[in-house]
Coordinates of C-alpha atoms in Angstrom, one line a residue:
Chain A
X497 CA 5.1 17.9 65.6
X498 CA 7.4 18.8 68.4
X499 CA 5.7 22.2 68.8
X500 CA 7.8 24.8 70.4
X501 CA 11.1 23.6 71.9
X502 CA 13.6 25.5 74.1
X503 CA 17.1 24.7 75.2
X504 CA 18.5 24.6 77.8
X505 CA 15.9 23.9 80.5
X506 CA 18.1 25.3 83.2
X507 CA 21.2 27.5 83.2
X508 CA 23.4 29.1 85.8
X509 CA 25.6 32.0 84.7
X510 CA 28.0 34.4 86.3
X511 CA 27.6 38.1 86.0
X512 CA 29.1 39.3 82.8
X513 CA 28.9 36.0 80.9
X514 CA 27.0 35.8 77.6
X515 CA 24.8 33.0 76.4
X516 CA 22.1 32.2 73.8
X517 CA 18.7 30.7 74.7
X518 CA 17.5 28.6 71.8
X519 CA 13.9 28.4 70.5
X520 CA 12.6 26.4 67.6
X521 CA 9.2 25.6 66.2
X522 CA 8.1 23.1 63.5
X523 CA 4.6 24.5 62.9
X524 CA 5.6 26.9 60.2
X525 CA 4.5 29.8 62.3
X526 CA 5.5 33.3 61.2
X527 CA 5.2 35.1 64.5
X528 CA 7.6 34.2 67.4
X529 CA 8.2 36.0 70.6
X530 CA 10.3 35.9 73.8
X531 CA 8.8 36.6 77.3
X532 CA 10.3 36.7 80.7
X533 CA 8.2 35.7 83.8
X534 CA 9.1 37.0 87.2
X535 CA 7.1 36.5 90.5
X536 CA 4.4 39.2 90.8
X537 CA 5.2 40.6 87.4
X538 CA 3.4 38.4 84.9
X539 CA 4.7 37.7 81.4
X540 CA 6.6 40.6 79.8
X541 CA 7.5 40.7 76.1
X542 CA 11.2 41.0 75.4
X543 CA 11.5 40.8 71.6
X544 CA 9.3 39.5 68.8
X545 CA 9.5 38.6 65.2
X546 CA 6.7 38.7 62.5
X547 CA 8.8 36.7 60.1
X548 CA 12.3 35.7 59.0
X549 CA 14.5 38.7 58.9
X550 CA 12.1 40.9 60.9
X551 CA 12.5 41.6 64.6
X552 CA 11.3 44.3 66.9
X553 CA 11.5 45.2 70.6
X554 CA 8.9 44.5 73.2
X555 CA 8.4 45.9 76.6
X556 CA 11.7 45.0 78.2
X557 CA 14.4 44.6 75.5
X558 CA 17.5 46.0 77.2
X559 CA 20.3 43.5 77.6
X560 CA 18.9 41.1 75.0
X561 CA 19.4 40.6 71.3
X562 CA 17.5 38.5 68.8
X563 CA 17.8 37.5 65.2
X564 CA 15.5 35.5 62.9
X565 CA 17.4 34.0 60.0
X566 CA 14.9 31.2 59.5
X567 CA 11.2 30.7 60.1
X568 CA 11.9 27.9 62.5
X569 CA 14.5 29.4 64.9
X570 CA 14.4 32.5 67.1
X571 CA 17.4 32.6 69.5
X572 CA 17.7 35.1 72.4
X573 CA 21.1 36.3 73.3
X574 CA 22.2 37.7 76.6
X575 CA 25.1 39.9 75.9
X576 CA 26.5 40.4 79.5
X577 CA 24.3 38.6 82.0
X578 CA 23.2 40.5 85.1
X579 CA 21.5 39.2 88.3
X580 CA 18.4 41.2 87.2
X581 CA 18.1 38.8 84.3
X582 CA 17.4 35.9 86.6
X583 CA 14.0 34.7 85.4
X584 CA 12.1 32.1 83.6
X585 CA 12.2 32.7 79.8
X586 CA 9.4 31.5 77.5
X587 CA 9.4 31.4 73.8
X588 CA 6.1 31.4 72.0
X589 CA 4.9 31.2 68.4
X590 CA 1.7 31.6 66.4
X591 CA 0.6 31.5 62.8
X592 CA 0.4 35.3 62.8
X593 CA 0.2 38.0 65.4
X594 CA -3.6 37.7 65.7
X595 CA -3.6 34.0 66.4
X596 CA -3.3 32.1 69.7
X597 CA 0.3 31.7 70.9
X598 CA 1.8 28.4 71.8
X599 CA 4.5 28.4 74.4
X600 CA 7.7 26.4 74.8
X601 CA 8.5 24.7 78.1
X602 CA 10.7 27.5 79.3
X603 CA 14.3 28.1 80.3
X604 CA 15.1 28.8 84.0
X605 CA 18.0 31.1 84.2
X606 CA 20.0 32.0 87.4
X607 CA 22.6 34.8 87.2
X608 CA 25.0 34.9 90.1
Chain B
X1245 CA -0.5 51.1 77.1
X1246 CA -2.7 48.7 79.0
X1247 CA -3.8 48.1 82.6
X1248 CA -4.9 44.6 83.3
X1249 CA -6.2 43.7 86.8
X1250 CA -7.0 40.3 88.2
X1251 CA -7.0 38.9 91.7
X1252 CA -3.7 37.6 92.9
X1253 CA -5.0 34.4 94.6
X1254 CA -8.2 32.5 95.0
X1255 CA -9.2 29.3 96.9
X1256 CA -12.1 27.1 96.0
X1257 CA -13.4 23.6 97.0
X1258 CA -13.3 20.6 94.8
X1259 CA -16.6 20.2 92.9
X1260 CA -17.5 23.8 93.3
X1261 CA -17.7 26.7 90.8
X1262 CA -15.2 29.6 90.8
X1263 CA -15.2 32.8 88.8
X1264 CA -11.9 34.6 88.1
X1265 CA -12.4 38.2 87.0
X1266 CA -10.2 40.3 84.8
X1267 CA -10.6 44.1 84.1
X1268 CA -8.7 46.0 81.6
X1269 CA -8.2 49.4 80.1
X1270 CA -7.1 49.7 76.5
X1271 CA -7.4 51.9 73.5
X1272 CA -7.5 49.4 70.6
X1273 CA -9.1 46.3 72.0
X1274 CA -8.8 43.3 69.7
X1275 CA -9.4 40.3 71.8
X1276 CA -9.0 38.7 75.2
X1277 CA -7.3 35.4 76.0
X1278 CA -7.2 33.2 79.0
X1279 CA -4.3 30.9 79.6
X1280 CA -3.7 28.2 82.3
X1281 CA -0.3 27.8 83.8
X1282 CA 0.6 24.9 86.2
X1283 CA 3.5 25.6 88.5
X1284 CA 6.8 25.1 86.7
X1285 CA 5.1 24.7 83.3
X1286 CA 4.4 26.8 80.2
X1287 CA 1.1 28.6 79.8
X1288 CA -1.5 26.8 77.7
X1289 CA -4.4 28.4 75.8
X1290 CA -7.8 28.1 77.3
X1291 CA -10.2 30.5 75.6
X1292 CA -10.5 33.5 73.4
X1293 CA -13.2 36.2 73.3
X1294 CA -13.4 39.1 70.8
X1295 CA -17.2 39.7 70.9
X1296 CA -19.4 40.3 73.9
X1297 CA -20.9 37.2 75.5
X1298 CA -20.1 33.8 76.8
X1299 CA -17.9 31.2 75.2
X1300 CA -18.3 27.7 76.7
X1301 CA -15.8 24.9 76.4
X1302 CA -16.7 22.0 78.6
X1303 CA -16.2 22.8 82.3
X1304 CA -14.6 26.2 81.3
X1305 CA -16.5 29.3 80.1
X1306 CA -15.2 32.8 79.4
X1307 CA -17.3 36.0 79.3
X1308 CA -16.5 39.4 77.8
X1309 CA -18.1 42.8 78.1
X1310 CA -16.2 45.2 75.9
X1311 CA -18.1 48.3 77.1
X1312 CA -17.2 47.5 80.7
X1313 CA -13.6 46.4 80.0
X1314 CA -14.4 43.2 81.9
X1315 CA -14.0 39.4 81.4
X1316 CA -14.3 36.4 83.6
X1317 CA -13.3 32.8 83.5
X1318 CA -15.8 30.4 85.0
X1319 CA -14.6 27.0 86.1
X1320 CA -17.3 24.4 87.0
X1321 CA -17.0 21.1 88.8
X1322 CA -13.6 22.0 90.1
X1323 CA -11.0 19.3 90.2
X1324 CA -7.7 19.2 92.1
X1325 CA -5.9 19.4 88.7
X1326 CA -7.4 22.8 88.1
X1327 CA -5.0 24.2 90.8
X1328 CA -2.9 26.5 88.6
X1329 CA -2.4 30.2 87.7
X1330 CA -4.9 31.7 85.2
X1331 CA -3.6 34.4 83.0
X1332 CA -5.7 37.1 81.4
X1333 CA -4.2 38.6 78.3
X1334 CA -5.5 41.5 76.1
X1335 CA -4.6 42.1 72.5
X1336 CA -4.5 45.6 71.3
X1337 CA -4.5 46.9 67.7
X1338 CA -1.9 49.6 67.5
X1339 CA -2.3 50.6 63.8
X1340 CA -0.9 49.5 60.5
X1341 CA 2.5 48.0 60.1
X1342 CA 4.4 44.8 61.0
X1343 CA 4.0 45.3 64.8
X1344 CA 0.4 46.2 64.6
X1345 CA -0.9 43.9 67.4
X1346 CA 0.3 43.8 71.0
X1347 CA -0.5 41.1 73.5
X1348 CA -0.2 42.1 77.2
X1349 CA -0.6 39.7 80.1
X1350 CA -2.0 40.3 83.5
X1351 CA -0.1 39.1 86.5
X1352 CA -2.2 36.0 86.9
X1353 CA -4.5 34.5 89.5
X1354 CA -3.2 31.6 91.5
X1355 CA -6.1 29.2 92.1
X1356 CA -5.9 26.6 94.8
X1357 CA -8.5 23.8 94.8
X1358 CA -8.9 22.2 98.2
X1359 CA -10.6 18.9 99.0

């Protein structure tokens, strides 16, 4: 199993550009989530999904969209990037919401 | 909502024992997790407590007191590779429905192990 994979590893964007961060897991996990991690702030939940076709907002959803068309994939879309979205983004998955989460390697995003 | 508090930084000597504390305030406690995160890497699961008491896994142990809203992670026989951030995360039960559980992370404790 590859576990949780994320692409790209690094990305530089200009303000106003859009992009999609990819996340995939091959563990047949129902629950997937996106976090951002900023210095001194800890991990904060952006969006999550409890299964294909079901998504919901986390603590800091503004400026981000998600969809879950398959169990395996959970992409995060930045609609119009802002410097405040400079962060490290982690995708995580678990069998269900009660289980331990497994994290992907992260995407480091810089918005200029 | 939740309030999770853990020290920002700690330093300990190789071979020693260190205890990292985590206090929390929550209304629907449903478990506490500890994760380890090396610089530039993803968090990895260390331990899980849902009942009071001590859980031991090799050199690492985690303790929970639900009545006190308190947990600690104990690392024994410290090694240089234990230098990392340690994240305390609390799971809340919010009620019935698809989004019934919420996991909130503390800001992490950066542990430096020195020779």
